[in-house]
Short mmCIF file of C-alpha atoms in Angstrom, two decimals:
data_model
loop_
_atom_site.label_atom_id
_atom_site.label_comp_id
_atom_site.label_asym_id
_atom_site.label_seq_id
_atom_site.Cartn_x
_atom_site.Cartn_y
_atom_site.Cartn_z
CA ASP A 1 81.68 75.72 116.65
CA ALA A 2 85.35 76.05 116.29
CA GLY A 3 84.94 78.84 113.18
CA VAL A 4 86.30 78.45 109.76
CA ILE A 5 89.54 75.82 109.76
CA GLN A 6 92.65 76.66 107.32
CA SER A 7 95.30 74.91 106.32
CA PRO A 8 98.19 74.99 106.10
CA ARG A 9 98.42 78.15 107.90
CA HIS A 10 101.58 78.81 106.52
CA GLU A 11 104.02 76.81 103.52
CA VAL A 12 106.66 77.78 101.56
CA THR A 13 107.43 76.60 98.33
CA GLU A 14 109.52 76.95 95.29
CA MET A 15 108.55 78.89 91.51
CA GLY A 16 106.44 75.56 89.87
CA GLN A 17 104.85 73.84 92.16
CA GLU A 18 101.27 73.29 92.58
CA VAL A 19 99.75 74.87 96.09
CA THR A 20 96.69 73.54 97.47
CA LEU A 21 95.28 75.50 100.15
CA ARG A 22 92.36 74.39 101.68
CA CYS A 23 89.24 75.43 104.44
CA LYS A 24 86.42 73.87 106.67
CA PRO A 25 83.83 76.62 106.53
CA ILE A 26 81.02 77.06 109.47
CA SER A 27 78.73 74.40 109.23
CA GLY A 28 75.11 75.71 107.81
CA HIS A 29 77.05 78.27 106.39
CA ASP A 30 75.77 79.38 102.90
CA TYR A 31 78.45 80.99 101.37
CA LEU A 32 81.74 80.70 101.06
CA PHE A 33 84.44 83.10 100.09
CA TRP A 34 88.43 83.08 98.81
CA TYR A 35 90.02 86.27 99.80
CA ARG A 36 94.43 87.50 99.26
CA GLN A 37 95.63 90.00 101.59
CA THR A 38 98.74 92.04 100.20
CA MET A 39 100.39 95.13 101.71
CA MET A 40 100.02 96.61 98.52
CA ARG A 41 96.26 95.68 97.75
CA GLY A 42 94.40 94.93 100.67
CA LEU A 43 91.74 91.96 100.95
CA GLU A 44 91.14 91.24 97.05
CA LEU A 45 87.67 88.83 96.64
CA LEU A 46 89.04 85.53 94.48
CA ILE A 47 86.15 83.60 94.32
CA TYR A 48 82.84 82.75 96.17
CA PHE A 49 80.41 79.90 96.46
CA ASN A 50 76.93 79.90 97.52
CA ASN A 51 75.46 76.38 98.10
CA ASN A 52 78.71 74.93 97.61
CA VAL A 53 78.25 76.63 93.25
CA PRO A 54 80.62 79.02 92.17
CA ILE A 55 78.75 82.21 91.89
CA ASP A 56 81.33 84.65 91.14
CA ASP A 57 84.85 84.27 90.45
CA SER A 58 86.31 87.73 88.51
CA GLY A 59 88.85 87.80 90.95
CA MET A 60 90.50 84.97 90.10
CA PRO A 61 94.06 86.50 88.73
CA GLU A 62 94.56 83.79 85.85
CA ASP A 63 94.15 80.23 84.77
CA ARG A 64 96.80 78.92 87.09
CA PHE A 65 94.27 79.12 89.78
CA SER A 66 91.29 77.23 90.20
CA ALA A 67 88.51 76.59 93.11
CA LYS A 68 86.38 73.35 94.47
CA MET A 69 83.45 73.32 97.05
CA PRO A 70 82.95 69.32 96.25
CA ASN A 71 80.53 68.96 99.59
CA ALA A 72 79.43 72.17 102.23
CA SER A 73 82.42 71.09 104.31
CA PHE A 74 85.25 71.48 102.06
CA SER A 75 87.00 73.18 100.06
CA THR A 76 90.18 73.96 97.76
CA LEU A 77 91.97 76.96 96.18
CA LYS A 78 94.65 75.42 93.99
CA ILE A 79 97.33 77.11 92.50
CA GLN A 80 99.35 75.55 89.91
CA PRO A 81 102.26 76.44 89.05
CA SER A 82 102.84 78.96 91.30
CA GLU A 83 104.89 82.39 90.75
CA PRO A 84 106.78 85.05 93.11
CA ARG A 85 103.50 87.16 93.10
CA ASP A 86 100.84 84.68 94.35
CA SER A 87 103.10 85.52 97.41
CA ALA A 88 100.61 86.49 99.63
CA VAL A 89 97.58 85.47 102.68
CA TYR A 90 95.24 83.47 101.33
CA PHE A 91 92.23 83.76 103.53
CA CYS A 92 88.99 81.83 103.52
CA ALA A 93 85.75 82.86 105.14
CA SER A 94 82.08 81.56 105.27
CA SER A 95 78.26 83.38 106.29
CA LEU A 96 75.00 83.03 106.14
CA ASP A 97 74.25 85.66 103.97
CA SER A 98 75.64 89.38 104.02
CA TYR A 99 75.24 90.77 106.81
CA GLY A 100 78.84 89.33 108.47
CA TYR A 101 81.98 86.92 107.76
CA THR A 102 83.79 84.65 109.87
CA PHE A 103 87.00 84.79 109.00
CA GLY A 104 89.87 81.96 108.81
CA SER A 105 93.31 82.39 110.53
CA GLY A 106 94.75 82.37 106.88
CA THR A 107 97.80 80.54 104.75
CA ARG A 108 100.12 82.62 104.48
CA LEU A 109 102.35 81.39 101.41
CA THR A 110 105.78 81.59 100.73
CA VAL A 111 107.07 81.86 96.31
CA VAL A 112 110.06 81.23 96.44
CA THR B 1 83.35 98.76 90.23
CA GLN B 2 82.20 99.47 93.83
CA LEU B 3 85.65 101.20 95.72
CA LEU B 4 85.72 101.65 99.44
CA GLU B 5 87.95 104.78 100.72
CA GLN B 6 89.43 104.44 103.97
CA SER B 7 91.38 107.37 105.86
CA PRO B 8 93.37 107.58 107.19
CA GLN B 9 95.80 105.07 106.26
CA PHE B 10 97.64 105.27 109.68
CA LEU B 11 96.54 106.52 112.70
CA SER B 12 99.42 106.74 115.97
CA ILE B 13 97.84 108.01 119.12
CA GLN B 14 97.88 107.70 122.81
CA GLU B 15 96.14 106.08 125.61
CA GLY B 16 92.84 107.76 126.01
CA GLU B 17 92.29 109.90 122.71
CA ASN B 18 89.78 109.93 121.26
CA LEU B 19 89.69 109.01 117.46
CA THR B 20 87.84 108.71 113.74
CA VAL B 21 88.02 106.47 110.96
CA TYR B 22 85.78 107.02 108.18
CA CYS B 23 85.07 104.79 105.25
CA ASN B 24 83.40 106.72 101.64
CA SER B 25 82.60 105.70 98.56
CA SER B 26 80.57 106.98 95.50
CA SER B 27 78.37 103.34 95.21
CA VAL B 28 75.72 102.54 97.84
CA PHE B 29 75.69 99.60 99.58
CA SER B 30 73.10 97.55 100.74
CA SER B 31 74.75 97.31 104.69
CA LEU B 32 78.29 97.95 105.54
CA GLN B 33 80.50 95.99 107.97
CA TRP B 34 83.61 97.00 110.24
CA TYR B 35 86.16 94.25 110.86
CA ARG B 36 89.56 94.13 113.12
CA GLN B 37 92.84 92.25 111.92
CA GLU B 38 95.12 91.73 114.80
CA PRO B 39 98.77 90.32 113.28
CA GLY B 40 98.48 86.54 112.03
CA GLU B 41 94.73 86.69 112.55
CA GLY B 42 91.65 87.12 109.77
CA PRO B 43 89.19 90.20 109.97
CA VAL B 44 87.30 90.04 113.05
CA LEU B 45 83.44 91.35 112.90
CA LEU B 46 82.73 94.46 115.15
CA VAL B 47 79.22 95.05 113.60
CA THR B 48 76.95 95.08 110.69
CA VAL B 49 75.29 98.82 110.09
CA VAL B 50 71.69 98.17 107.31
CA THR B 51 69.91 101.31 107.98
CA GLY B 52 70.94 104.88 106.43
CA GLY B 53 71.68 107.04 109.47
CA GLU B 54 72.12 104.30 111.44
CA VAL B 55 74.28 104.49 115.07
CA LYS B 56 75.53 101.82 116.78
CA LYS B 57 77.54 101.56 119.87
CA LEU B 58 79.86 99.10 121.37
CA LYS B 59 81.32 100.24 124.24
CA ARG B 60 83.70 102.55 123.23
CA LEU B 61 83.14 102.61 119.78
CA THR B 62 80.29 104.36 117.77
CA PHE B 63 79.86 103.27 114.57
CA GLN B 64 77.38 105.17 112.06
CA PHE B 65 76.10 105.04 108.14
CA GLY B 66 75.48 107.46 106.17
CA ASP B 67 72.33 108.39 105.58
CA ALA B 68 72.69 108.01 101.64
CA ARG B 69 73.99 104.63 102.85
CA LYS B 70 77.36 105.60 101.02
CA ASP B 71 79.96 105.93 103.90
CA SER B 72 80.49 105.11 107.69
CA SER B 73 82.85 106.50 110.35
CA LEU B 74 84.09 104.50 113.51
CA HIS B 75 85.00 106.60 116.55
CA ILE B 76 86.73 105.51 119.28
CA THR B 77 86.20 107.05 122.89
CA ALA B 78 89.59 107.06 125.37
CA ALA B 79 91.28 104.67 122.86
CA GLN B 80 93.85 102.11 124.85
CA PRO B 81 96.56 99.73 123.25
CA GLY B 82 94.26 96.81 122.83
CA ASP B 83 92.59 98.97 120.78
CA THR B 84 95.96 98.41 118.06
CA GLY B 85 95.05 97.06 114.77
CA LEU B 86 93.81 97.03 111.21
CA TYR B 87 90.37 98.57 111.34
CA LEU B 88 88.05 97.59 108.06
CA CYS B 89 85.60 98.83 106.47
CA ALA B 90 83.49 96.58 103.90
CA GLY B 91 80.18 97.18 101.86
CA ALA B 92 77.71 94.30 100.72
CA GLY B 93 75.70 94.19 97.83
CA ASP B 94 74.31 97.61 96.20
CA ALA B 95 71.68 99.63 95.72
CA GLY B 96 69.96 97.26 93.12
CA GLY B 97 70.13 93.92 95.12
CA THR B 98 72.68 93.06 94.02
CA SER B 99 76.53 90.70 94.72
CA TYR B 100 74.14 90.11 97.36
CA GLY B 101 76.68 87.83 99.78
CA LYS B 102 80.05 89.85 98.25
CA LEU B 103 81.55 92.55 100.62
CA THR B 104 83.86 94.91 99.15
CA PHE B 105 87.37 96.06 101.74
CA GLY B 106 88.67 99.57 102.06
CA GLN B 107 92.44 99.50 102.29
CA GLY B 108 92.30 99.84 105.80
CA THR B 109 93.03 101.95 109.15
CA ILE B 110 96.46 100.59 110.98
CA LEU B 111 95.69 102.23 114.28
CA THR B 112 98.34 102.30 116.91
CA VAL B 113 97.66 103.64 120.57
CA HIS B 114 101.08 103.98 122.48
CA PRO B 115 100.88 103.36 126.81
#
């Protein structure tokens, strides 16, 4: 298995632009998570899905953030409009249960 | 809100030394996991502990889950430069079994092992 695949690896965009991050989870994993990592706040859970259904989106910072999981093999995290404070590394992770996540390599987002 | 506090935040040691990283919370977790993260990559799962008092060994790494399932420790024996990285603890679920799939991460411990 190729693991959790995220794209792009790096994204540089101007403030106000729309940004879409993509994730392909490991086949068969029922849970999918989106995390954001910064030096100041560490790893923060944004949203997670179980069987493609959003379960907890309480970590989504504001309405500018949205996430979808149209099928078991694909999820997107969209920021519209983007702001400089959104700059961070965004991770997608998938798991069979709560006993261990597999993380992707992350997308480093820079909003200038 | 469940919080996990890790200590120390930074650890810089010489090759061959032993070290212990602590992870503490006032909340009970159904399981606790340890991850290691290298620059430019995502965290990689090292171990999951489930039972209070459980001890697991992974080569030179020893993981312990507290009896009350609120805290954990990671001990590394004879550290090597290859152990350098960010170590993260993460708690899953709660005593009531809710939030089953959700992990809460500690802030991490940055370990540097000098040759």
